[in-house]
Amino acid sequence: MAKQKTVYVCSDCGNETSNWAGKCPACGSWNTLQEVKLDSKSSQKRSSGSFYSQKPKKLNELDTSAEIRFSTGISEFDRVLGGGAVEGSLVLVGGAPGIGKSTLLLQMCGEELGGKKILYVTGEESERQLKLRATRLGIDNGDLYVLAETDIDNILNAIQELSPEVVIIDSIQTVSDGEVNSAPGSITQVRECTMRIMRAAKDKSLTVFVVGHINKEGSIAGPKVLEHMVDCVLYFEGERSTSFRILRAAKNRFGSTNEIGVFEMAEKGLKCVENPSEMLLSGRPENCPGTCVACVMEGTRPILAEVQALVSPGNGYNAARRSNGIDYNRSAMLLAVLEKRGGMPVGKCDSYINVIGGLSLDEPAADLATILAIASSFLDRPVGGDLAAIGEVGLSGEIRSVSLLNQRLSEISRLGFNRCIIPANARDDIGEFKGLKLVKVKNIGEAIAACMGKHE
Ligand code: TYD
Ligand code: MG
């Protein structure tokens, strides 16, 4: 029998040590070291071998045509990948169960992908279940092969025999290596199997999409090392109760991580939402106090979202504060600025802030709209349904300039708004926008007066 070696692996950072400790020496997390038994044979295999066995070359002599992209046939997916999938890359798609990872990848398989041979390995569903889902999604691609398998050796053999160009592994947590002495989904299994898939992918220039479930803390279950190994990490987010889904890149070796893809889960699978602003603003109450429209940039795309606030007199002590979609600390700061610089005693009130559609606005450009929504609720006066607001709020109540103002204003004008409140000293030269009146303000007092009249 092969000799066994015991190591302790941190479930947070994937660090390996030979002794157990209460605290991981690498990342400092408590109680995360797990005992892992390795066959000395498999540990030897793990440490040897390289993907590339070539000599160093001069950078300027390298062939730049090596990065060949192909479209996934899903425009929003292409956008997040940086303009299509790169041949030979390994993409990890993470997300909570039931969010739509399998649906997205299966829909991609339904597109022709330039006649590429595709292998869909499913460890979670049977072939029959997959076929039923494909039929429902209207997928009929002659180049799509399906394999219901969880053993890594069998999967790699199938890849060897079929020689597909695109492989989908759904999901990495179900795949296991018989030689590794731990349960499927455990750190060692996930890492070992990803390593072997990666080796096969780089060898044959395969494009691989790997599905990974996320755990309670929101990171991909198993080791963080998984994220270091792959070329691209995408997270599929959204509330299961709403049909809105956002695909976000956390890491991308071939493009920026700013772009988001917006989808809607419909009866026949995921639909791309090319105009997220229209969807986010639909069903907005007219002339209702406590709401204002903000504009944030998601990559190169301006997105309009409605910020709502409800301010009600509390019980006088222990004011309740809740914030959804706006950072809690940021909203606390805005409440304090409004109290001190805007003269509204909102500090003692209960306040609830919410961004419609489950979107997170983590850009300071949404400050002004948030503060106007709070003031509007406090005064019980609407800001007006034809108004949007852009600007960062400083601690002395001043409104500061934000980047890419022209792009934001053109989206606001496109969506039919008549007025927009903007910082008085804007950084850029502001163009003309048809039908849009620009109201320049220096501080929150002016902004409140401009849309709700003077506050006594
Ligand atoms: P799924 O892709 O199975 O999620 P994951 O692989 O991330 O666990 O998505 C399942 C959810 O999507 C399920 O709750 C039902 C819903 N759904 C639709 O609404 N319409 C559809 O056409 C499909 C295929 C799924
Ligand atoms: Mg699934």
CSV table of C-alpha atoms and ligand atoms in Angstrom, one decimal:
chain,number,residue,atom,x,y,z
A,1,MET,CA,0.0,0.0,0.0
A,2,ALA,CA,1.2,3.5,-0.8
A,3,LYS,CA,2.5,5.4,2.2
A,4,GLN,CA,0.2,8.1,3.4
A,5,LYS,CA,1.3,11.6,4.3
A,6,THR,CA,-0.8,13.9,6.5
A,7,VAL,CA,-1.0,17.6,5.8
A,8,TYR,CA,-3.3,20.3,7.2
A,9,VAL,CA,-4.9,22.6,4.7
A,10,CYS,CA,-6.6,25.9,5.4
A,11,SER,CA,-10.2,26.0,4.0
A,12,ASP,CA,-10.0,29.7,3.6
A,13,CYS,CA,-6.7,30.4,1.8
A,14,GLY,CA,-5.6,26.8,0.9
A,15,ASN,CA,-2.3,27.1,2.7
A,16,GLU,CA,-0.7,23.7,3.6
A,17,THR,CA,1.2,23.0,6.8
A,18,SER,CA,2.6,19.9,8.3
A,19,ASN,CA,1.3,20.6,11.8
A,20,TRP,CA,-2.1,21.4,13.1
A,21,ALA,CA,-2.7,24.8,14.6
A,22,GLY,CA,-5.8,26.7,15.8
A,23,LYS,CA,-5.0,29.6,13.6
A,24,CYS,CA,-3.9,29.4,10.0
A,25,PRO,CA,-0.3,30.8,9.9
A,26,ALA,CA,-0.8,32.3,6.4
A,27,CYS,CA,-4.2,34.1,6.6
A,28,GLY,CA,-4.8,34.2,10.3
A,29,SER,CA,-8.3,32.5,10.2
A,30,TRP,CA,-9.2,30.5,13.2
A,31,ASN,CA,-10.3,26.8,13.1
A,32,THR,CA,-9.9,26.4,9.4
A,33,LEU,CA,-7.1,23.8,9.2
A,34,GLN,CA,-8.4,20.5,8.1
A,35,GLU,CA,-6.5,17.2,8.1
A,36,VAL,CA,-5.9,15.8,4.6
A,37,LYS,CA,-4.3,12.5,3.9
A,38,LEU,CA,-2.3,12.3,0.7
A,39,ASP,CA,-0.8,9.2,-0.9
A,40,SER,CA,2.9,9.9,-1.4
A,41,LYS,CA,2.3,8.9,-5.0
A,42,SER,CA,-0.3,11.5,-5.6
A,43,SER,CA,1.7,14.2,-3.8
A,44,GLN,CA,4.6,13.4,-6.0
A,45,LYS,CA,2.3,13.7,-9.0
A,46,ARG,CA,0.9,17.0,-7.7
A,47,SER,CA,4.3,18.6,-7.3
A,48,SER,CA,5.8,17.5,-10.6
A,49,GLY,CA,5.0,18.5,-14.2
A,50,SER,CA,4.5,21.9,-15.9
A,51,PHE,CA,2.0,23.1,-18.4
A,52,TYR,CA,4.6,24.6,-20.6
A,53,SER,CA,7.8,22.8,-21.3
A,54,GLN,CA,9.4,25.4,-23.5
A,55,LYS,CA,12.5,27.6,-23.5
A,56,PRO,CA,12.4,31.3,-22.6
A,57,LYS,CA,11.6,33.5,-25.7
A,58,LYS,CA,11.9,37.2,-26.4
A,59,LEU,CA,8.7,39.1,-25.7
A,60,ASN,CA,8.8,41.0,-29.0
A,61,GLU,CA,9.2,37.7,-31.0
A,62,LEU,CA,6.1,36.1,-29.5
A,63,ASP,CA,3.1,35.6,-31.8
A,64,THR,CA,0.3,37.9,-30.7
A,65,SER,CA,-2.3,36.2,-32.7
A,66,ALA,CA,-2.3,33.5,-30.0
A,67,GLU,CA,-5.2,35.1,-28.2
A,68,ILE,CA,-8.1,34.0,-30.4
A,69,ARG,CA,-11.6,34.8,-29.2
A,70,PHE,CA,-14.9,33.3,-30.1
A,71,SER,CA,-18.3,34.6,-29.3
A,72,THR,CA,-20.4,32.6,-26.9
A,73,GLY,CA,-23.5,33.7,-28.8
A,74,ILE,CA,-24.8,35.5,-25.7
A,75,SER,CA,-24.0,39.2,-25.9
A,76,GLU,CA,-23.9,39.9,-22.2
A,77,PHE,CA,-21.7,36.9,-21.5
A,78,ASP,CA,-19.3,38.1,-24.2
A,79,ARG,CA,-19.2,41.5,-22.6
A,80,VAL,CA,-18.2,40.2,-19.2
A,81,LEU,CA,-15.5,37.9,-20.7
A,82,GLY,CA,-14.0,41.0,-22.4
A,83,GLY,CA,-15.4,40.5,-25.9
A,84,GLY,CA,-15.9,36.7,-26.2
A,85,ALA,CA,-14.2,33.6,-24.7
A,86,VAL,CA,-10.5,33.2,-25.3
A,87,GLU,CA,-9.5,29.8,-26.8
A,88,GLY,CA,-7.5,27.7,-24.3
A,89,SER,CA,-8.7,29.6,-21.2
A,90,LEU,CA,-10.2,28.2,-18.0
A,91,VAL,CA,-13.3,30.1,-16.8
A,92,LEU,CA,-14.8,29.6,-13.4
A,93,VAL,CA,-18.5,30.5,-13.1
A,94,GLY,CA,-19.5,30.8,-9.4
A,95,GLY,CA,-22.9,31.5,-7.8
A,96,ALA,CA,-25.5,30.3,-5.3
A,97,PRO,CA,-27.5,27.2,-6.1
A,98,GLY,CA,-30.4,27.8,-8.4
A,99,ILE,CA,-29.2,31.2,-9.7
A,100,GLY,CA,-28.9,29.9,-13.3
A,101,LYS,CA,-25.3,28.8,-13.8
A,102,SER,CA,-26.2,25.6,-15.6
A,103,THR,CA,-28.9,27.4,-17.6
A,104,LEU,CA,-26.4,30.0,-18.8
A,105,LEU,CA,-23.8,27.4,-19.9
A,106,LEU,CA,-26.3,25.1,-21.5
A,107,GLN,CA,-27.7,28.1,-23.4
A,108,MET,CA,-24.2,28.9,-24.6
A,109,CYS,CA,-23.9,25.3,-25.9
A,110,GLY,CA,-27.1,25.9,-27.9
A,111,GLU,CA,-25.3,28.5,-29.9
A,112,GLU,CA,-23.2,27.2,-32.7
A,113,LEU,CA,-19.9,28.6,-31.3
A,114,GLY,CA,-18.5,28.5,-34.8
A,115,GLY,CA,-19.1,24.8,-35.2
A,116,LYS,CA,-16.9,23.9,-32.2
A,117,LYS,CA,-17.3,20.4,-30.7
A,118,ILE,CA,-18.6,20.8,-27.2
A,119,LEU,CA,-18.6,18.4,-24.3
A,120,TYR,CA,-20.9,19.1,-21.3
A,121,VAL,CA,-19.9,17.0,-18.3
A,122,THR,CA,-22.7,17.0,-15.7
A,123,GLY,CA,-22.1,15.5,-12.2
A,124,GLU,CA,-25.4,16.9,-10.8
A,125,GLU,CA,-28.0,15.9,-13.3
A,126,SER,CA,-28.6,12.8,-15.2
A,127,GLU,CA,-28.4,12.8,-19.0
A,128,ARG,CA,-32.2,12.6,-19.2
A,129,GLN,CA,-32.6,15.6,-16.9
A,130,LEU,CA,-30.1,17.6,-19.0
A,131,LYS,CA,-31.9,16.6,-22.2
A,132,LEU,CA,-35.3,17.7,-20.8
A,133,ARG,CA,-33.8,21.0,-19.8
A,134,ALA,CA,-32.2,21.4,-23.3
A,135,THR,CA,-35.5,20.7,-25.0
A,136,ARG,CA,-37.2,23.3,-22.8
A,137,LEU,CA,-34.6,25.8,-23.8
A,138,GLY,CA,-35.0,24.9,-27.4
A,139,ILE,CA,-31.4,23.6,-27.8
A,140,ASP,CA,-30.6,21.4,-30.7
A,141,ASN,CA,-26.9,21.5,-31.5
A,142,GLY,CA,-25.5,18.6,-33.4
A,143,ASP,CA,-22.0,19.3,-32.0
A,144,LEU,CA,-23.0,19.0,-28.4
A,145,TYR,CA,-22.0,15.9,-26.5
A,146,VAL,CA,-23.2,15.1,-22.9
A,147,LEU,CA,-21.5,13.0,-20.3
A,148,ALA,CA,-22.9,12.3,-16.9
A,149,GLU,CA,-19.7,11.4,-14.9
A,150,THR,CA,-18.0,12.4,-11.7
A,151,ASP,CA,-14.7,10.5,-11.9
A,152,ILE,CA,-11.9,12.8,-13.2
A,153,ASP,CA,-10.1,9.9,-14.9
A,154,ASN,CA,-13.1,9.0,-16.9
A,155,ILE,CA,-13.7,12.6,-17.8
A,156,LEU,CA,-10.2,13.1,-19.0
A,157,ASN,CA,-10.4,9.9,-21.0
A,158,ALA,CA,-13.6,11.1,-22.6
A,159,ILE,CA,-11.9,14.4,-23.5
A,160,GLN,CA,-9.0,12.4,-25.0
A,161,GLU,CA,-11.3,10.3,-27.1
A,162,LEU,CA,-13.7,12.9,-28.2
A,163,SER,CA,-11.2,15.8,-28.5
A,164,PRO,CA,-13.8,18.5,-28.1
A,165,GLU,CA,-12.8,22.2,-28.3
A,166,VAL,CA,-15.0,23.4,-25.5
A,167,VAL,CA,-15.6,21.6,-22.2
A,168,ILE,CA,-18.1,22.4,-19.5
A,169,ILE,CA,-17.7,20.9,-16.0
A,170,ASP,CA,-20.9,21.2,-14.0
A,171,SER,CA,-19.9,21.3,-11.2
A,172,ILE,CA,-16.3,21.0,-9.9
A,173,GLN,CA,-17.6,20.1,-6.4
A,174,THR,CA,-19.0,16.8,-7.8
A,175,VAL,CA,-15.8,15.7,-9.6
A,176,SER,CA,-13.4,13.5,-7.7
A,177,ASP,CA,-10.1,11.7,-8.1
A,178,GLY,CA,-10.1,8.1,-6.8
A,179,GLU,CA,-6.5,8.4,-5.8
A,180,VAL,CA,-7.2,11.3,-3.5
A,181,ASN,CA,-8.3,10.2,-0.1
A,182,SER,CA,-11.1,12.7,0.7
A,183,ALA,CA,-14.7,13.3,-0.1
A,184,PRO,CA,-15.8,15.0,-3.4
A,185,GLY,CA,-16.1,18.8,-2.9
A,186,SER,CA,-13.4,18.8,-0.3
A,187,ILE,CA,-10.4,21.2,-0.7
A,188,THR,CA,-7.9,18.6,-1.9
A,189,GLN,CA,-10.4,17.1,-4.3
A,190,VAL,CA,-11.4,20.4,-5.8
A,191,ARG,CA,-7.8,21.6,-6.1
A,192,GLU,CA,-6.5,18.3,-7.5
A,193,CYS,CA,-9.3,17.9,-10.1
A,194,THR,CA,-9.0,21.6,-11.2
A,195,MET,CA,-5.3,21.1,-11.6
A,196,ARG,CA,-5.7,18.0,-13.8
A,197,ILE,CA,-8.4,19.7,-15.9
A,198,MET,CA,-6.2,22.7,-16.3
A,199,ARG,CA,-3.3,20.6,-17.4
A,200,ALA,CA,-5.4,18.9,-20.0
A,201,ALA,CA,-6.8,22.2,-21.1
A,202,LYS,CA,-3.5,23.9,-21.6
A,203,ASP,CA,-2.1,20.8,-23.3
A,204,LYS,CA,-4.8,20.7,-25.9
A,205,SER,CA,-5.8,24.4,-26.0
A,206,LEU,CA,-9.3,23.5,-24.8
A,207,THR,CA,-11.6,26.2,-23.6
A,208,VAL,CA,-13.1,25.0,-20.2
A,209,PHE,CA,-16.0,26.5,-18.3
A,210,VAL,CA,-16.1,25.2,-14.7
A,211,VAL,CA,-19.1,25.7,-12.5
A,212,GLY,CA,-18.4,26.2,-8.8
A,213,HIS,CA,-20.9,26.6,-6.0
A,214,ILE,CA,-20.4,29.3,-3.4
A,215,ASN,CA,-20.6,28.8,0.3
A,216,LYS,CA,-22.3,30.8,3.0
A,217,GLU,CA,-19.6,33.4,3.1
A,218,GLY,CA,-20.0,34.0,-0.6
A,219,SER,CA,-16.7,32.6,-1.8
A,220,ILE,CA,-16.3,29.5,-4.1
A,221,ALA,CA,-16.6,26.5,-1.8
A,222,GLY,CA,-13.3,24.8,-1.2
A,223,PRO,CA,-10.0,26.6,-1.4
A,224,LYS,CA,-9.4,30.1,-2.6
A,225,VAL,CA,-6.5,28.6,-4.6
A,226,LEU,CA,-9.1,27.7,-7.2
A,227,GLU,CA,-9.5,31.4,-8.0
A,228,HIS,CA,-5.7,31.8,-8.3
A,229,MET,CA,-5.4,28.9,-10.8
A,230,VAL,CA,-8.0,29.8,-13.4
A,231,ASP,CA,-7.9,32.6,-16.0
A,232,CYS,CA,-11.2,34.1,-15.3
A,233,VAL,CA,-13.6,34.1,-12.3
A,234,LEU,CA,-17.2,35.1,-12.9
A,235,TYR,CA,-19.8,35.4,-10.2
A,236,PHE,CA,-23.5,35.1,-11.0
A,237,GLU,CA,-25.5,37.2,-8.6
A,238,GLY,CA,-29.1,38.1,-8.0
A,239,GLU,CA,-32.0,37.6,-5.7
A,240,ARG,CA,-33.7,34.3,-6.4
A,241,SER,CA,-37.0,36.0,-5.7
A,242,THR,CA,-36.5,38.5,-8.6
A,243,SER,CA,-35.8,37.6,-12.2
A,244,PHE,CA,-32.9,40.0,-12.4
A,245,ARG,CA,-29.4,38.4,-12.7
A,246,ILE,CA,-26.0,40.0,-12.8
A,247,LEU,CA,-22.8,38.3,-14.1
A,248,ARG,CA,-19.7,40.0,-12.7
A,249,ALA,CA,-16.1,39.3,-13.3
A,250,ALA,CA,-13.9,39.1,-10.1
A,251,LYS,CA,-10.8,38.2,-12.1
A,252,ASN,CA,-10.1,38.3,-15.8
A,253,ARG,CA,-6.7,37.7,-17.3
A,254,PHE,CA,-8.0,38.7,-20.7
A,255,GLY,CA,-10.1,41.8,-20.1
A,256,SER,CA,-11.3,44.3,-17.5
A,257,THR,CA,-13.3,43.3,-14.4
A,258,ASN,CA,-15.5,46.4,-14.6
A,259,GLU,CA,-18.1,45.1,-17.0
A,260,ILE,CA,-21.3,43.5,-15.8
A,261,GLY,CA,-23.7,41.3,-17.8
A,262,VAL,CA,-27.4,41.7,-17.0
A,263,PHE,CA,-29.9,39.0,-17.6
A,264,GLU,CA,-33.5,38.2,-16.9
A,265,MET,CA,-34.6,34.7,-16.0
A,266,ALA,CA,-37.6,34.0,-18.1
A,267,GLU,CA,-39.7,31.0,-18.9
A,268,LYS,CA,-37.3,30.0,-21.7
A,269,GLY,CA,-34.0,30.5,-19.9
A,270,LEU,CA,-31.9,33.6,-19.5
A,271,LYS,CA,-32.5,36.6,-21.7
A,272,CYS,CA,-29.9,39.4,-22.2
A,273,VAL,CA,-31.0,42.8,-20.9
A,274,GLU,CA,-29.4,45.3,-23.2
A,275,ASN,CA,-31.0,48.3,-21.5
A,276,PRO,CA,-30.8,47.6,-17.8
A,277,SER,CA,-31.8,51.2,-16.9
A,278,GLU,CA,-35.2,50.8,-18.6
A,279,MET,CA,-35.9,47.6,-16.7
A,280,LEU,CA,-34.7,49.0,-13.4
A,281,LEU,CA,-36.9,52.1,-13.7
A,282,SER,CA,-40.0,50.4,-14.9
A,283,GLY,CA,-43.0,50.6,-12.5
A,284,ARG,CA,-41.6,53.7,-10.7
A,285,PRO,CA,-44.2,55.5,-8.6
A,286,GLU,CA,-44.9,59.0,-9.9
A,287,ASN,CA,-44.5,62.0,-7.7
A,288,CYS,CA,-44.0,60.0,-4.6
A,289,PRO,CA,-41.8,61.3,-1.8
A,290,GLY,CA,-38.6,59.4,-0.8
A,291,THR,CA,-37.3,58.3,-4.2
A,292,CYS,CA,-34.7,59.7,-6.6
A,293,VAL,CA,-32.9,58.4,-9.7
A,294,ALA,CA,-29.1,57.9,-9.6
A,295,CYS,CA,-26.7,57.1,-12.4
A,296,VAL,CA,-23.7,54.9,-11.9
A,297,MET,CA,-21.1,53.5,-14.3
A,298,GLU,CA,-20.8,49.8,-14.6
A,299,GLY,CA,-17.6,49.5,-16.7
A,300,THR,CA,-18.3,51.5,-19.9
A,301,ARG,CA,-22.1,51.4,-19.4
A,302,PRO,CA,-24.1,54.0,-17.5
A,303,ILE,CA,-26.9,52.5,-15.5
A,304,LEU,CA,-29.8,54.3,-14.0
A,305,ALA,CA,-31.3,53.1,-10.7
A,306,GLU,CA,-33.9,54.3,-8.3
A,307,VAL,CA,-32.9,54.9,-4.7
A,308,GLN,CA,-35.7,54.9,-2.2
A,309,ALA,CA,-35.6,56.1,1.3
A,310,LEU,CA,-38.1,56.0,4.2
A,311,VAL,CA,-37.5,58.2,7.2
A,312,SER,CA,-39.9,57.9,10.0
A,313,PRO,CA,-39.8,59.4,13.5
A,314,GLY,CA,-38.3,56.7,15.8
A,315,ASN,CA,-39.0,56.0,19.4
A,316,GLY,CA,-36.4,58.8,20.3
A,317,TYR,CA,-33.6,56.5,21.2
A,318,ASN,CA,-31.9,53.7,19.3
A,319,ALA,CA,-32.7,54.8,15.8
A,320,ALA,CA,-33.1,51.9,13.3
A,321,ARG,CA,-31.0,52.1,10.2
A,322,ARG,CA,-31.1,49.7,7.3
A,323,SER,CA,-29.5,50.0,4.0
A,324,ASN,CA,-29.9,47.8,0.9
A,325,GLY,CA,-27.7,48.3,-2.1
A,326,ILE,CA,-25.9,51.3,-0.6
A,327,ASP,CA,-23.0,50.7,1.7
A,328,TYR,CA,-24.2,51.0,5.3
A,329,ASN,CA,-21.3,53.3,6.4
A,330,ARG,CA,-21.8,55.5,3.4
A,331,SER,CA,-25.5,55.9,4.2
A,332,ALA,CA,-24.7,56.7,7.8
A,333,MET,CA,-22.3,59.4,6.6
A,334,LEU,CA,-25.0,60.9,4.3
A,335,LEU,CA,-27.5,61.0,7.1
A,336,ALA,CA,-25.0,62.8,9.3
A,337,VAL,CA,-24.1,65.3,6.5
A,338,LEU,CA,-27.9,65.9,6.0
A,339,GLU,CA,-28.4,66.6,9.7
A,340,LYS,CA,-25.4,68.8,10.2
A,341,ARG,CA,-25.2,70.6,6.8
A,342,GLY,CA,-28.7,70.4,5.6
A,343,GLY,CA,-30.4,71.2,8.9
A,344,MET,CA,-32.7,68.2,8.9
A,345,PRO,CA,-32.7,66.3,12.2
A,346,VAL,CA,-32.7,62.8,10.6
A,347,GLY,CA,-30.3,61.3,13.1
A,348,LYS,CA,-33.0,60.4,15.6
A,349,CYS,CA,-35.3,59.0,12.9
A,350,ASP,CA,-35.5,55.5,11.8
A,351,SER,CA,-34.2,55.3,8.2
A,352,TYR,CA,-34.5,52.6,5.6
A,353,ILE,CA,-32.6,52.9,2.2
A,354,ASN,CA,-33.2,50.6,-0.7
A,355,VAL,CA,-32.0,50.3,-4.3
A,356,ILE,CA,-34.7,48.8,-6.5
A,357,GLY,CA,-33.8,45.6,-8.5
A,358,GLY,CA,-31.2,44.2,-6.0
A,359,LEU,CA,-28.5,46.4,-7.5
A,360,SER,CA,-25.5,47.6,-5.4
A,361,LEU,CA,-24.5,51.2,-6.0
A,362,ASP,CA,-20.9,51.3,-4.8
A,363,GLU,CA,-20.0,54.5,-6.6
A,364,PRO,CA,-19.9,57.9,-4.8
A,365,ALA,CA,-21.8,59.4,-7.8
A,366,ALA,CA,-25.0,58.0,-6.2
A,367,ASP,CA,-24.5,60.1,-3.1
A,368,LEU,CA,-26.6,63.0,-4.3
A,369,ALA,CA,-29.6,60.9,-5.3
A,370,THR,CA,-29.4,59.1,-2.0
A,371,ILE,CA,-29.4,62.2,0.1
A,372,LEU,CA,-32.2,63.7,-2.0
A,373,ALA,CA,-34.3,60.6,-1.5
A,374,ILE,CA,-33.7,60.8,2.3
A,375,ALA,CA,-34.5,64.6,2.4
A,376,SER,CA,-37.6,64.0,0.2
A,377,SER,CA,-38.9,61.4,2.6
A,378,PHE,CA,-38.2,63.5,5.6
A,379,LEU,CA,-39.9,66.6,4.1
A,380,ASP,CA,-42.6,64.4,2.6
A,381,ARG,CA,-42.2,66.2,-0.7
A,382,PRO,CA,-41.5,64.4,-4.0
A,383,VAL,CA,-38.4,65.4,-6.0
A,384,GLY,CA,-40.3,65.0,-9.3
A,385,GLY,CA,-40.4,61.9,-11.6
A,386,ASP,CA,-38.6,63.7,-14.4
A,387,LEU,CA,-35.5,64.4,-12.3
A,388,ALA,CA,-32.2,62.5,-11.9
A,389,ALA,CA,-29.2,63.5,-9.7
A,390,ILE,CA,-25.5,62.9,-10.1
A,391,GLY,CA,-22.8,63.9,-7.7
A,392,GLU,CA,-20.6,62.9,-4.8
A,393,VAL,CA,-21.4,64.5,-1.4
A,394,GLY,CA,-18.5,65.7,0.7
A,395,LEU,CA,-18.4,65.9,4.5
A,396,SER,CA,-19.0,69.7,4.4
A,397,GLY,CA,-22.1,69.2,2.3
A,398,GLU,CA,-20.5,70.3,-0.9
A,399,ILE,CA,-21.3,68.5,-4.2
A,400,ARG,CA,-18.2,67.2,-6.0
A,401,SER,CA,-17.6,66.3,-9.5
A,402,VAL,CA,-17.7,62.8,-10.8
A,403,SER,CA,-16.1,61.1,-13.8
A,404,LEU,CA,-17.7,60.5,-17.2
A,405,LEU,CA,-20.5,63.0,-16.7
A,406,ASN,CA,-21.3,63.3,-20.4
A,407,GLN,CA,-21.9,59.6,-20.8
A,408,ARG,CA,-24.2,59.5,-17.8
A,409,LEU,CA,-26.1,62.6,-19.0
A,410,SER,CA,-26.6,61.1,-22.5
A,411,GLU,CA,-28.2,58.0,-20.9
A,412,ILE,CA,-30.4,60.2,-18.7
A,413,SER,CA,-31.5,62.2,-21.7
A,414,ARG,CA,-32.1,59.0,-23.7
A,415,LEU,CA,-34.5,57.7,-21.1
A,416,GLY,CA,-36.6,60.9,-21.3
A,417,PHE,CA,-35.7,62.8,-18.1
A,418,ASN,CA,-36.2,66.5,-18.2
A,419,ARG,CA,-34.0,67.7,-15.4
A,420,CYS,CA,-30.7,66.6,-13.9
A,421,ILE,CA,-29.0,67.9,-10.9
A,422,ILE,CA,-25.2,68.0,-11.4
A,423,PRO,CA,-22.2,69.4,-9.6
A,424,ALA,CA,-21.5,73.1,-10.3
A,425,ASN,CA,-17.8,72.7,-11.0
A,426,ALA,CA,-17.8,69.7,-13.2
A,427,ARG,CA,-14.5,68.3,-14.3
A,428,ASP,CA,-15.4,67.8,-17.9
A,429,ASP,CA,-16.8,70.1,-20.5
A,430,ILE,CA,-20.5,69.4,-20.5
A,431,GLY,CA,-22.3,69.0,-23.8
A,432,GLU,CA,-25.8,69.8,-24.8
A,433,PHE,CA,-28.5,67.2,-24.2
A,434,LYS,CA,-31.8,67.5,-26.0
A,435,GLY,CA,-34.7,68.2,-23.7
A,436,LEU,CA,-32.6,67.9,-20.6
A,437,LYS,CA,-32.2,70.9,-18.3
A,438,LEU,CA,-29.1,70.8,-16.2
A,439,VAL,CA,-29.3,72.2,-12.7
A,440,LYS,CA,-25.9,73.0,-11.3
A,441,VAL,CA,-25.5,73.0,-7.6
A,442,LYS,CA,-22.7,73.7,-5.1
A,443,ASN,CA,-24.0,72.1,-2.0
A,444,ILE,CA,-26.8,69.9,-0.6
A,445,GLY,CA,-28.9,73.0,0.4
A,446,GLU,CA,-29.0,74.2,-3.2
A,447,ALA,CA,-29.8,70.7,-4.5
A,448,ILE,CA,-32.7,70.3,-2.0
A,449,ALA,CA,-34.0,73.8,-2.8
A,450,ALA,CA,-33.8,73.1,-6.6
A,451,CYS,CA,-36.1,70.1,-6.5
A,452,MET,CA,-38.2,70.4,-3.4
A,453,GLY,CA,-38.3,74.2,-2.7
A,454,LYS,CA,-36.8,76.0,0.3
A,455,HIS,CA,-36.7,74.1,3.6
A,456,GLU,CA,-37.6,76.2,6.6
B,1,TYD,P1,-30.0,26.4,-12.7
B,1,TYD,O1,-29.3,26.8,-14.0
B,1,TYD,O2,-30.3,25.0,-12.5
B,1,TYD,O3,-29.1,26.9,-11.5
B,1,TYD,P2,-27.7,26.5,-11.0
B,1,TYD,O4,-27.1,25.6,-12.0
B,1,TYD,O5,-27.0,27.8,-10.8
B,1,TYD,O6,-27.9,25.8,-9.6
B,1,TYD,O7,-31.3,27.4,-12.6
B,1,TYD,C1,-32.3,26.9,-12.0
B,1,TYD,C2,-33.4,28.0,-11.8
B,1,TYD,O8,-33.7,28.7,-12.9
B,1,TYD,C3,-34.6,27.3,-11.3
B,1,TYD,O9,-34.9,27.8,-10.0
B,1,TYD,C4,-35.6,27.5,-12.3
B,1,TYD,C5,-35.1,28.7,-13.1
B,1,TYD,N1,-35.3,28.5,-14.6
B,1,TYD,C6,-36.3,29.3,-15.2
B,1,TYD,O10,-36.9,30.1,-14.6
B,1,TYD,N2,-36.5,29.2,-16.5
B,1,TYD,C7,-35.8,28.3,-17.3
B,1,TYD,O11,-36.0,28.2,-18.5
B,1,TYD,C8,-34.8,27.4,-16.6
B,1,TYD,C9,-34.1,26.4,-17.4
B,1,TYD,C10,-34.6,27.6,-15.3
B,2,MG,MG,-26.7,23.6,-11.8
